[in-house]
Short mmCIF file of C-alpha atoms and ligand atoms in Angstrom, two decimals:
data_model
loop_
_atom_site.label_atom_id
_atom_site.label_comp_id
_atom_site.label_asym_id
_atom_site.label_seq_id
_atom_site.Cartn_x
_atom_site.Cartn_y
_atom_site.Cartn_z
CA UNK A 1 0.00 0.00 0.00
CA UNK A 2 1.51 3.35 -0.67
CA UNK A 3 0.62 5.88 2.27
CA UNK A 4 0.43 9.50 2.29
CA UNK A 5 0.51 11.35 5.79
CA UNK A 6 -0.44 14.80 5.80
CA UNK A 7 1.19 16.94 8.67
CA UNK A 8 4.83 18.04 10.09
CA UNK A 9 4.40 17.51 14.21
CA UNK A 10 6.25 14.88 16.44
CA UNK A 11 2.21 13.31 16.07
CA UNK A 12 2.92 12.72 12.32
CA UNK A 13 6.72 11.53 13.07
CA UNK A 14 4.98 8.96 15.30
CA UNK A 15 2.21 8.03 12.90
CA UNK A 16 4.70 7.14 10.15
CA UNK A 17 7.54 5.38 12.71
CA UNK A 18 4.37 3.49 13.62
CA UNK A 19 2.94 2.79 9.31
CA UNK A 20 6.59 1.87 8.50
CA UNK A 21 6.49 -1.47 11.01
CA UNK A 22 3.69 -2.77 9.31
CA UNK A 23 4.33 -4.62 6.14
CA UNK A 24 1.95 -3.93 4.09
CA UNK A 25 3.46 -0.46 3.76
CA UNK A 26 5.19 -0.57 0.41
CA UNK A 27 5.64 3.58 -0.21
CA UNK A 28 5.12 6.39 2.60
CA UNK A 29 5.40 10.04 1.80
CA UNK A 30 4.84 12.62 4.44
CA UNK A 31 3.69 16.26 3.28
CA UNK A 32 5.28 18.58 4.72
CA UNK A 33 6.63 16.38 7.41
CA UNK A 34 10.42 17.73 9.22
CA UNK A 35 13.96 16.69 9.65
CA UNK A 36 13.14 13.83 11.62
CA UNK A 37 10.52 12.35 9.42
CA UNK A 38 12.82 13.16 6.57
CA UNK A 39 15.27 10.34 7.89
CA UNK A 40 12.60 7.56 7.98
CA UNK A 41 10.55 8.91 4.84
CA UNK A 42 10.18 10.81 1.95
CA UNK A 43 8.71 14.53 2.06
CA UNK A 44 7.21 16.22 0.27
CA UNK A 45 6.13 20.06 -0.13
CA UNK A 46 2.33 20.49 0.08
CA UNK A 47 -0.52 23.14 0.51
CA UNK A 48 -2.02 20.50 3.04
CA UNK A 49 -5.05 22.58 3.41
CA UNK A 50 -5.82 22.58 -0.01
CA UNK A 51 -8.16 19.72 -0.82
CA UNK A 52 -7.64 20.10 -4.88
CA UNK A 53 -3.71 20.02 -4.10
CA UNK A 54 -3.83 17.26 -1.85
CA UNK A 55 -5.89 15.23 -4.43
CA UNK A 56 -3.90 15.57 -7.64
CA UNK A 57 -0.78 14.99 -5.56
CA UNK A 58 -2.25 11.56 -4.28
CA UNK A 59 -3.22 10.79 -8.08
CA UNK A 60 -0.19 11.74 -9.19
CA UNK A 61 1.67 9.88 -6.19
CA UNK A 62 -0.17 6.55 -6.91
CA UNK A 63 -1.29 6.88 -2.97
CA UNK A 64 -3.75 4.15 -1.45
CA UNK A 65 -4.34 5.13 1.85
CA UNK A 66 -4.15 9.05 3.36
CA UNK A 67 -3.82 9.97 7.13
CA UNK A 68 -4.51 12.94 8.28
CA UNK A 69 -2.92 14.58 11.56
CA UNK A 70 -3.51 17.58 12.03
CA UNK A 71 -7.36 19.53 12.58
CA UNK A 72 -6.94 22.27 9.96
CA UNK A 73 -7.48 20.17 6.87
CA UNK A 74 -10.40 18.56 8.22
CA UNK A 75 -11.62 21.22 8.87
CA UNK A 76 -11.28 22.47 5.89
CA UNK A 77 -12.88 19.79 3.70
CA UNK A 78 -9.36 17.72 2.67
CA UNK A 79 -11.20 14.45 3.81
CA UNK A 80 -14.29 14.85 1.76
CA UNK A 81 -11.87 15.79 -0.99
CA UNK A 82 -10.38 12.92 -1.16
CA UNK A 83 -13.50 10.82 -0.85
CA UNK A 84 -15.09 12.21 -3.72
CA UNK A 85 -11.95 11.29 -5.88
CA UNK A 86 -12.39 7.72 -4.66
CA UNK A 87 -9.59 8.05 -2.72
CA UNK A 88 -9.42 5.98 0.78
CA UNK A 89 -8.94 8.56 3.81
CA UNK A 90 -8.63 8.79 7.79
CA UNK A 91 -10.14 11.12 8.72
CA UNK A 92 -13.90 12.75 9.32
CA UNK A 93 -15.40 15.21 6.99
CA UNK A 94 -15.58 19.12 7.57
CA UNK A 95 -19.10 18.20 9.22
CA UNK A 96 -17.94 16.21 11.20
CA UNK A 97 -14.80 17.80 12.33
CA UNK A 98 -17.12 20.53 13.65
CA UNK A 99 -17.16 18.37 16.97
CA UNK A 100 -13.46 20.09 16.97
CA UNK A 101 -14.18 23.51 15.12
CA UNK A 102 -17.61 24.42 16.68
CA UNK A 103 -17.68 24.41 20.65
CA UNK A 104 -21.39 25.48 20.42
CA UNK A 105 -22.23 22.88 17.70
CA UNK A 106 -20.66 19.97 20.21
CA UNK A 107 -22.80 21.15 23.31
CA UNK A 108 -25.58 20.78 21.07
CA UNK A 109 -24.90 17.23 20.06
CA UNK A 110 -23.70 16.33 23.51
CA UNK A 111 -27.56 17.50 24.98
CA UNK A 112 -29.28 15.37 21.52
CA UNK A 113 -27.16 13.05 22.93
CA UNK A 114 -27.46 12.77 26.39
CA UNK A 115 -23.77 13.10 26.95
CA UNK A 116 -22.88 14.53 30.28
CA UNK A 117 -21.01 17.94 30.34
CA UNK A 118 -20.65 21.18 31.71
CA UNK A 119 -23.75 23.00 31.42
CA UNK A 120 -23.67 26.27 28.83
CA UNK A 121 -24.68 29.50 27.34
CA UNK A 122 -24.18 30.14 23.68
CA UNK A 123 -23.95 34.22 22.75
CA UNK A 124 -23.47 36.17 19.25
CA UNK A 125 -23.86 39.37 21.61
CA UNK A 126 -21.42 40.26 24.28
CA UNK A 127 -24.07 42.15 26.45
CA UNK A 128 -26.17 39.07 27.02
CA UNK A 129 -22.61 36.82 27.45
CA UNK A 130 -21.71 39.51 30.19
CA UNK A 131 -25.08 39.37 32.00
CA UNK A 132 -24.83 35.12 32.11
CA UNK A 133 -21.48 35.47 33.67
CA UNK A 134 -23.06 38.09 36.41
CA UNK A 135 -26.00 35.77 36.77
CA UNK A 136 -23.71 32.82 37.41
CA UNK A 137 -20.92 33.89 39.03
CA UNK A 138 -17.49 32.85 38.46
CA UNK A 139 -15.25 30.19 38.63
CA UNK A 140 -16.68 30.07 35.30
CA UNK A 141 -14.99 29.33 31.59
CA UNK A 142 -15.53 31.35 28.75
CA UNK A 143 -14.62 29.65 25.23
CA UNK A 144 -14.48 31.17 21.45
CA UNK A 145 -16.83 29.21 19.68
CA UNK A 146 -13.99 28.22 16.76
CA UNK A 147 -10.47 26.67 16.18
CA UNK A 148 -8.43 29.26 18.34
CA UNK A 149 -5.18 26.89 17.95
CA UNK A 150 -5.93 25.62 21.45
CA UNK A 151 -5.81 29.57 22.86
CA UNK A 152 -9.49 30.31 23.15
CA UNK A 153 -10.76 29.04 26.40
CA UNK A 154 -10.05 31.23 29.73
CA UNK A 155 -10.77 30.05 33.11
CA UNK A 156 -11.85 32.88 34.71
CA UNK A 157 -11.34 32.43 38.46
CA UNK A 158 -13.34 35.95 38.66
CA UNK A 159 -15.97 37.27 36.97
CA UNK A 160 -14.14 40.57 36.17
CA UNK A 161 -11.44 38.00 34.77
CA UNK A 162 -14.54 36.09 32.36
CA UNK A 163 -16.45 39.81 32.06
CA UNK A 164 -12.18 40.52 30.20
CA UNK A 165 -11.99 37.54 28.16
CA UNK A 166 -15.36 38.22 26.65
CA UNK A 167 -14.49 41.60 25.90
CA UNK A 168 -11.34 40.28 24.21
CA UNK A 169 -13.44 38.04 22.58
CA UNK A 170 -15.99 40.10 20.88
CA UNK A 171 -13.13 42.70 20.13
CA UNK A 172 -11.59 40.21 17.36
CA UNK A 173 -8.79 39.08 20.02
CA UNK A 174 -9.54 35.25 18.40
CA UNK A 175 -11.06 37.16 14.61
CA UNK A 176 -13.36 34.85 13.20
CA UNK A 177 -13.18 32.06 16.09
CA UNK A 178 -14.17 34.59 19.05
CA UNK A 179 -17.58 36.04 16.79
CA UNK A 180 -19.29 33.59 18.86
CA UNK A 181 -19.01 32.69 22.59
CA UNK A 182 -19.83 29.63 24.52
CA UNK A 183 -19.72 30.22 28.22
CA UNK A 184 -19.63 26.75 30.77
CA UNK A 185 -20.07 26.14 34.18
CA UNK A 186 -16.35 25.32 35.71
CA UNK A 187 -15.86 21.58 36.17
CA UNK A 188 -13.74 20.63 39.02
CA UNK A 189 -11.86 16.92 38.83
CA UNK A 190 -8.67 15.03 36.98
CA UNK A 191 -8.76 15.62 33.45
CA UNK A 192 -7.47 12.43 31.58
CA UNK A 193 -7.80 11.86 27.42
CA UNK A 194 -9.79 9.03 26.27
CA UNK A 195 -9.41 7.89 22.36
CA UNK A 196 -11.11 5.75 19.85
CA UNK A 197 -11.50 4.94 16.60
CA UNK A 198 -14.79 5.13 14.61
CA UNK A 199 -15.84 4.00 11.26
CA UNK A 200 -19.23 5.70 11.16
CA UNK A 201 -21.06 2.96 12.96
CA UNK A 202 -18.60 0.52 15.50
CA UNK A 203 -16.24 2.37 18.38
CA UNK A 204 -12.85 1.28 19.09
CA UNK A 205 -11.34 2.17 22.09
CA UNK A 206 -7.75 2.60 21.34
CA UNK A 207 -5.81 3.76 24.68
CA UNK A 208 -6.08 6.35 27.74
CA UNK A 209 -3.40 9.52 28.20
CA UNK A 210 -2.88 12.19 29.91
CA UNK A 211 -0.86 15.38 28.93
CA UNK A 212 0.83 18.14 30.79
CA UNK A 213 -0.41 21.45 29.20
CA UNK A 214 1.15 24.03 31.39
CA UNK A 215 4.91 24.90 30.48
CA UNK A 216 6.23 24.75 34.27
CA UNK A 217 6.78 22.22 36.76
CA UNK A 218 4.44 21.29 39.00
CA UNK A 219 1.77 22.13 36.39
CA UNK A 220 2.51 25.99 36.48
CA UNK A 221 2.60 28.67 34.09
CA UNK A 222 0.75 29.73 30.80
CA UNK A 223 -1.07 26.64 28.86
CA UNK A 224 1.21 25.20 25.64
CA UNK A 225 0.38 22.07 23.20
CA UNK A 226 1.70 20.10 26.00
CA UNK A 227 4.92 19.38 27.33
CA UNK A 228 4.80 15.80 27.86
CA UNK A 229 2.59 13.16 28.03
CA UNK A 230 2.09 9.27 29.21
CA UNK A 231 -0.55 5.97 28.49
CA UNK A 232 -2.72 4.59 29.86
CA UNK A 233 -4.03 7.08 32.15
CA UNK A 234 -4.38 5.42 35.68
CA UNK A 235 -7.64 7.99 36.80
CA UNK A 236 -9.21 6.33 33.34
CA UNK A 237 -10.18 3.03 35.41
CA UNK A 238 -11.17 0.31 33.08
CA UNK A 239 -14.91 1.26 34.78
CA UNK A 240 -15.00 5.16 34.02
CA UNK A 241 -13.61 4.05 30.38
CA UNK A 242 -16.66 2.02 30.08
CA UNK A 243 -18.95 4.69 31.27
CA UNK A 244 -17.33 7.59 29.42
CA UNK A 245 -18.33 5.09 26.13
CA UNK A 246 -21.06 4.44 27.10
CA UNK A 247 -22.70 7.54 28.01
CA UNK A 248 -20.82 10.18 26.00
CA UNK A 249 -18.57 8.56 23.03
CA UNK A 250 -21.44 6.04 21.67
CA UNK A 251 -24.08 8.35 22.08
CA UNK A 252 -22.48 10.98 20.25
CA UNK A 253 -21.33 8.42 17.31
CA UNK A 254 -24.99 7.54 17.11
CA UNK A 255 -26.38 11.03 17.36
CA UNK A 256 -23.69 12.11 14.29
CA UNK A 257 -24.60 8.96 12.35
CA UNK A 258 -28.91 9.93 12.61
CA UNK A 259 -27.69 13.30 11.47
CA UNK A 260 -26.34 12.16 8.30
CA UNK A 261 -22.64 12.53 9.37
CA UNK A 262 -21.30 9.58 10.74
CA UNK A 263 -17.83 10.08 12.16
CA UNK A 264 -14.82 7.91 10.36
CA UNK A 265 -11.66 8.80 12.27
CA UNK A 266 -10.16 8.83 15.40
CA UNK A 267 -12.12 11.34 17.83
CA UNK A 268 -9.96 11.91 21.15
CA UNK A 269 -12.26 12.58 24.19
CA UNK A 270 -10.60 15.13 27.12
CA UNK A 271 -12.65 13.98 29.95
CA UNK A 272 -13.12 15.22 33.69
CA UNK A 273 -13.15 12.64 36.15
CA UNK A 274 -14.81 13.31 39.50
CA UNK A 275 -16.25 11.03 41.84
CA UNK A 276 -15.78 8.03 39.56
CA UNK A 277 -18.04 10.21 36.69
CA UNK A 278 -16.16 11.29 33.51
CA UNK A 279 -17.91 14.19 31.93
CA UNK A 280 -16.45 15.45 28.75
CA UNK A 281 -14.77 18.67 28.60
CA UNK A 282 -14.25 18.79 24.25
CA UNK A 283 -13.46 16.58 21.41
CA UNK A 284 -11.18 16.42 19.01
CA UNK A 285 -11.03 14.96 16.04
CA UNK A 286 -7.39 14.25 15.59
CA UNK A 287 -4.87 12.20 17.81
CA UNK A 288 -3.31 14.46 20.33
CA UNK A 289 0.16 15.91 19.94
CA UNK A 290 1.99 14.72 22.35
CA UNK A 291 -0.51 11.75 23.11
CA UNK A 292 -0.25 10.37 19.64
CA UNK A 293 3.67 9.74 20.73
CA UNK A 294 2.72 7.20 23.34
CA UNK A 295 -0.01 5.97 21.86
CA UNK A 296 1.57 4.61 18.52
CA UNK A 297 4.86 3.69 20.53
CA UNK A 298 2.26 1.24 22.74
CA UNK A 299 -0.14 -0.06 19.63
CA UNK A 300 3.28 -0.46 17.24
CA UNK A 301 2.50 -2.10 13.62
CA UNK A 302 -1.03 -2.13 14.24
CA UNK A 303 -2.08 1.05 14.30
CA UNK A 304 -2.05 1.18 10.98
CA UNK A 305 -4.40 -1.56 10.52
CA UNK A 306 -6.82 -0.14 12.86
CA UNK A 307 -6.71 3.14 10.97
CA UNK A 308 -7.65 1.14 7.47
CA UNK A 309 -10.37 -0.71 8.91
CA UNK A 310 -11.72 2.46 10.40
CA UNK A 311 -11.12 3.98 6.98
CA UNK A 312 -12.56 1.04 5.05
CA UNK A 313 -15.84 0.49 7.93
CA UNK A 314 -14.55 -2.94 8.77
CA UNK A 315 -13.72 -1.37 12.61
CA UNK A 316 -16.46 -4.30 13.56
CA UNK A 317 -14.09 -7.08 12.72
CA UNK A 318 -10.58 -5.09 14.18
CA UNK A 319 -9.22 -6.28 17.37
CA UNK A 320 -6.82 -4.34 19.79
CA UNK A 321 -3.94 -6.43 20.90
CA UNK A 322 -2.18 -4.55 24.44
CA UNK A 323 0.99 -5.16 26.13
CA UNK A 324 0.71 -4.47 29.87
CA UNK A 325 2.97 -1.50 29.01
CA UNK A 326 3.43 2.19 29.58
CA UNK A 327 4.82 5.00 27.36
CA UNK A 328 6.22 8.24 28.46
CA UNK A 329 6.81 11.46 26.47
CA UNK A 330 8.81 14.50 27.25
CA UNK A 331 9.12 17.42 25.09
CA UNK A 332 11.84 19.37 24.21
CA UNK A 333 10.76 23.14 23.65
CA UNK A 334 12.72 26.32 22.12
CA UNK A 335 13.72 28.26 25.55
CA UNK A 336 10.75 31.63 25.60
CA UNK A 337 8.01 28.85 24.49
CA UNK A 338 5.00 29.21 24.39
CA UNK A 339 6.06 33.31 24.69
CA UNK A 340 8.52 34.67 21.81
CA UNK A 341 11.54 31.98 20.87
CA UNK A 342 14.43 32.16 18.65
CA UNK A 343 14.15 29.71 15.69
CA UNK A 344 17.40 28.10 14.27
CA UNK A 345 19.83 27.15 17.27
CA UNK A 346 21.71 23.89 16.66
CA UNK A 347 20.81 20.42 18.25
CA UNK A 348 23.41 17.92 19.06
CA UNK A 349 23.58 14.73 20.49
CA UNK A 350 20.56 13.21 18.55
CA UNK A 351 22.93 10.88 16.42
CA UNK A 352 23.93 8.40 19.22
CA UNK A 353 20.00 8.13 20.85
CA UNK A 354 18.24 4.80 20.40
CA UNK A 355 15.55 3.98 17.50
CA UNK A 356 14.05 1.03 19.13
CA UNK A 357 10.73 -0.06 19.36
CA UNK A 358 10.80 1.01 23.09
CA UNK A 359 12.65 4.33 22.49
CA UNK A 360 12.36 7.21 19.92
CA UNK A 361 13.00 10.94 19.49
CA UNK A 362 10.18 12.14 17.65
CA UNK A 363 10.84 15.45 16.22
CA UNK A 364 8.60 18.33 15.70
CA UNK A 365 9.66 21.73 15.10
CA UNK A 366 13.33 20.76 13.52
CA UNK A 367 15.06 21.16 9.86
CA UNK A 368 18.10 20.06 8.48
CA UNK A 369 20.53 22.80 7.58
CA UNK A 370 23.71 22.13 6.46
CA UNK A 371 23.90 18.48 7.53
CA UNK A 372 22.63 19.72 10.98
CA UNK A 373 19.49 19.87 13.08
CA UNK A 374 17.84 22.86 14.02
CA UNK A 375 15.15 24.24 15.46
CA UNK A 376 12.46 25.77 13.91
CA UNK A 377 9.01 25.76 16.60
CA UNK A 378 8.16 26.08 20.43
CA UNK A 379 8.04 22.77 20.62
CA UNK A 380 11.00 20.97 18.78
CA UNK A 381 11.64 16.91 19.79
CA UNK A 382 9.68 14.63 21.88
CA UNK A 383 11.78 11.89 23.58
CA UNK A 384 9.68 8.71 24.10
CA UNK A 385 10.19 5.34 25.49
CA UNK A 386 7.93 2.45 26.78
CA UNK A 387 8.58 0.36 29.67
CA UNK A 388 7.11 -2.23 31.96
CA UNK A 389 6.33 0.24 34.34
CA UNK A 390 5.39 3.70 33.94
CA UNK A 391 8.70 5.01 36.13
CA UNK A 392 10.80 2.85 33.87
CA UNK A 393 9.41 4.51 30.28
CA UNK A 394 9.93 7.46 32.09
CA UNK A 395 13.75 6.96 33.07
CA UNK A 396 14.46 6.06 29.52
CA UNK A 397 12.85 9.13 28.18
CA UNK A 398 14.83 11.33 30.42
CA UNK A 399 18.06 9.31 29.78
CA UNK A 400 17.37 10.37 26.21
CA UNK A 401 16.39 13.70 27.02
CA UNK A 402 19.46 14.35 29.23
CA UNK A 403 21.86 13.03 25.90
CA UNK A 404 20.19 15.72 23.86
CA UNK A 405 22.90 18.78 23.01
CA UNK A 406 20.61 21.74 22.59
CA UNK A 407 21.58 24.89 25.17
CA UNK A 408 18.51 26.69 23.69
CA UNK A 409 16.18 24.83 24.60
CA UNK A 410 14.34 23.45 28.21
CA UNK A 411 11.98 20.71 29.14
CA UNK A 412 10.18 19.61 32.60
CA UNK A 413 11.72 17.71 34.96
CA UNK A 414 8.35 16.05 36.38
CA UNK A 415 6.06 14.33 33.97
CA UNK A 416 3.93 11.76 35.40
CA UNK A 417 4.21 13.09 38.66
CA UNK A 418 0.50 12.88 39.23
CA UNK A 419 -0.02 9.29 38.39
CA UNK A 420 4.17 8.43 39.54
CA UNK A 421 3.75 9.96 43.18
P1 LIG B 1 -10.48 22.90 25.71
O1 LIG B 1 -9.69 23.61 24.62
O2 LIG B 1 -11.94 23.00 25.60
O3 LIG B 1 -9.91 21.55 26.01
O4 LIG B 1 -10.07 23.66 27.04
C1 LIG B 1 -8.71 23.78 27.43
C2 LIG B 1 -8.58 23.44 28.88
O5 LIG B 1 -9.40 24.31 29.66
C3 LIG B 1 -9.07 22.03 29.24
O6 LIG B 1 -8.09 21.08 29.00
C4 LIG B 1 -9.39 22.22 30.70
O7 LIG B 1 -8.22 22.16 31.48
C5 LIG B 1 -9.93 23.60 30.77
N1 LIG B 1 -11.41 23.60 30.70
C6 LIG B 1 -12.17 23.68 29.58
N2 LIG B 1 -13.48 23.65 29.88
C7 LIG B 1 -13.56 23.52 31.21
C8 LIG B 1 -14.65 23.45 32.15
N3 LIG B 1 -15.93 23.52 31.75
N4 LIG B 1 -14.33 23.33 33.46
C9 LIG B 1 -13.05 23.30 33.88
N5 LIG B 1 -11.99 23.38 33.06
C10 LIG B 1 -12.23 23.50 31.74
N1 LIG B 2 -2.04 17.83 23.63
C1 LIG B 2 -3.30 18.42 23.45
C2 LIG B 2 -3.81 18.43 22.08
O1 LIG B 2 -3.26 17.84 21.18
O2 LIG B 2 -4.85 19.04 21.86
#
């Protein structure tokens, strides 16, 4: 089969390290992919946001199978694209992919579907938004209703704080994404990621994460991508998985499919756990970046079998096969990230790291100049590494981490602390 992976994070280096153990990969391109991906595939330059592009490379390409990573060309229609050319995707269609792009549209769905979450408010008008949050009082989180590249939602710990954000966001602070507001109830708990794959009809439940988003230690600081990240999830009991499938993922697969747009794709579930209750907190209709790291270094060769079937609606015949294993990811970011950061400083050390199927530096934000590795994003590698136990994936990832040449750049000291203390 010859693949085509469309994205350039350490998710899509993990995606194709994961495609390339399986055999019946024959040919895997990666558009635009990085310097990392570049040593285990071929690149290739791409508007990957561009459905027309994406489908007249993939003719031209001979491709079989596409993957998509990242949100933004869902969102923008690639999938269904590529569908109407006959061509065999992962991925949902812009519809779809609105349970990412449209907070308001997802509450919606969630009540149809009986899905527990925070209770809302949805306002086009920043008066009535303003009078909700005086009415309710604060904690309280205020959310631009679009893709605000994970920047849109504030918890406001004070209503002056919320009675701000939705000034910002009717004052074009988020442009098209803030034009609408959804404002929730706070939810208090242990957040923990929950993903599956779906072919339109049958849910596969593919592994538990959770991610650090704040840049500091101890979980302190502005919010990033995520600076590290580690499966399973031990707050996502096999007993809350069950329940959060039950009562939120399946009913909102069914409630998409009697709307006329089933979901084919993974759709990752960021749940709040209190009380032995997961509620969700948002979709999204892409792996996570940096979950997608552990995940694919736990499911191996067979992830991209359970992204075909998905792809192909034969999920209702695929089987998940676990090891009683944990993975552990720690990113390396540019030193100012997620503020201002230089781009170009040289990395060293990456040469003599391991490329196991237990240990792997994933790259992200790197290029190759003049036979060496440089940065070129906030975030920049992603050391991973599985183990038996969850402290011993995580000494391998450091050991890595600690090999790593790179003076410009910083990483935290203390993922997995939550479930590792
Ligand atoms: P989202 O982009 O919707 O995942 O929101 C980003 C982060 O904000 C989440 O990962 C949570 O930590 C937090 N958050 C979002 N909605 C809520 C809520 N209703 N209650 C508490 N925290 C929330
Ligand atoms: N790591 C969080 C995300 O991918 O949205």
């Amino acid at each position: 089969m010859n693949i085509l992976i469309l994205g350039s994070g350490g998710r899509e280096h993990a995606l194709a390290w994961a495609v390339l153990q399986n055999p019946k990969c024959d040919k895997l391109i990666v558009a635009p992919g990085n310097a990392g991906i570049a040593q285990i595939a071929q690149c290739a330059t791409l508007d990957i946001e561009n459905g027309g592009s994406v489908v007249t490379f993939a003719e031209e390409n001979a491709i079989d199978f596409v993957i998509i990573g990242p949100e933004a060309p869902l969102a923008a229609g690639v999938a269904d694209r590529l569908r109407d050319a006959g061509i065999l995707v992962f991925g949902p269609s812009a519809r779809a992919a609105n349970l990412e792009a449209s907070k308001s549209f997802t509450k919606e769905i969630c009540a149809a579907a009986g899905a527990p979450t925070a209770a809302y408010g949805h306002f086009t008008d920043a008066e009535a938004a303003r009078a909700h949050v005086r009415a309710n009082g604060a904690p309280i989180v205020v959310k631009a209703d679009g893709l605000a590249a994970g920047k849109g939602v504030i918890v406001a710990m004070t209503e002056d704080e919320a009675i701000a954000a939705i000034d910002d966001m009717f004052g074009g602070a988020f442009g098209g994404a803030g034009a609408e507001v959804v404002i929730e109830e706070f939810m208090e708990g242990e957040e923990a990621s929950f993903f599956v794959l779906c072919d339109g009809e049958t849910v596969l439940p593919i592994g538990t994460a959770q991610d650090h988003k704040r840049v500091g230690e101890g979980d302190t600081g502005p919010n990033t991508g995520g600076m590290g990240a580690y499966s399973p999830a031990p707050v996502l009991t096999d007993d809350i998985a069950q329940k959060a499938l039950d009562e939120i993922v399946r009913p909102t697969m069914a409630e998409m499919a009697r709307r006329g747009m089933p979901y084919q794709g993974v759709l990752y579930a960021g749940l709040m756990i209190k009380d032995g209750q997961p509620r969700l907190v948002e979709y999204n209709v892409r792996f996570g970046d940096p979950e997608c790291q552990v995940l694919m270094m736990r499911l191996g060769a067979q992830a991209m079998d359970l992204m075909h079937a998905a792809a192909e609606g034969r999920l209702g015949d695929a089987q998940v096969t676990w090891a009683d294993d944990h993975a552990m990811t720690v990113v390396l970011a540019a030193k100012g990230y997620p503020g201002r950061y230089e781009k170009g400083s040289v990395i060293g050390g990456l040469d003599g790291l391991p490329e196991t199927s237990s240990a792997m530096c994933f790259h992200a934000g790197t290029a190759e100049r003049d036979g060496k590795i440089v940065a070129t994003g906030g975030r920049v590698l992603n050391v991973t590494a599985r183990g038996e136990s969850l402290s011993q994936a995580r000494a391998r990832a450091y050991e890595m981490a600690d090999r790593i040449e790179w003076p410009d750049g910083f990483y935290r000291r203390d993922i997995g602390w939550r479930a590792l203390d």
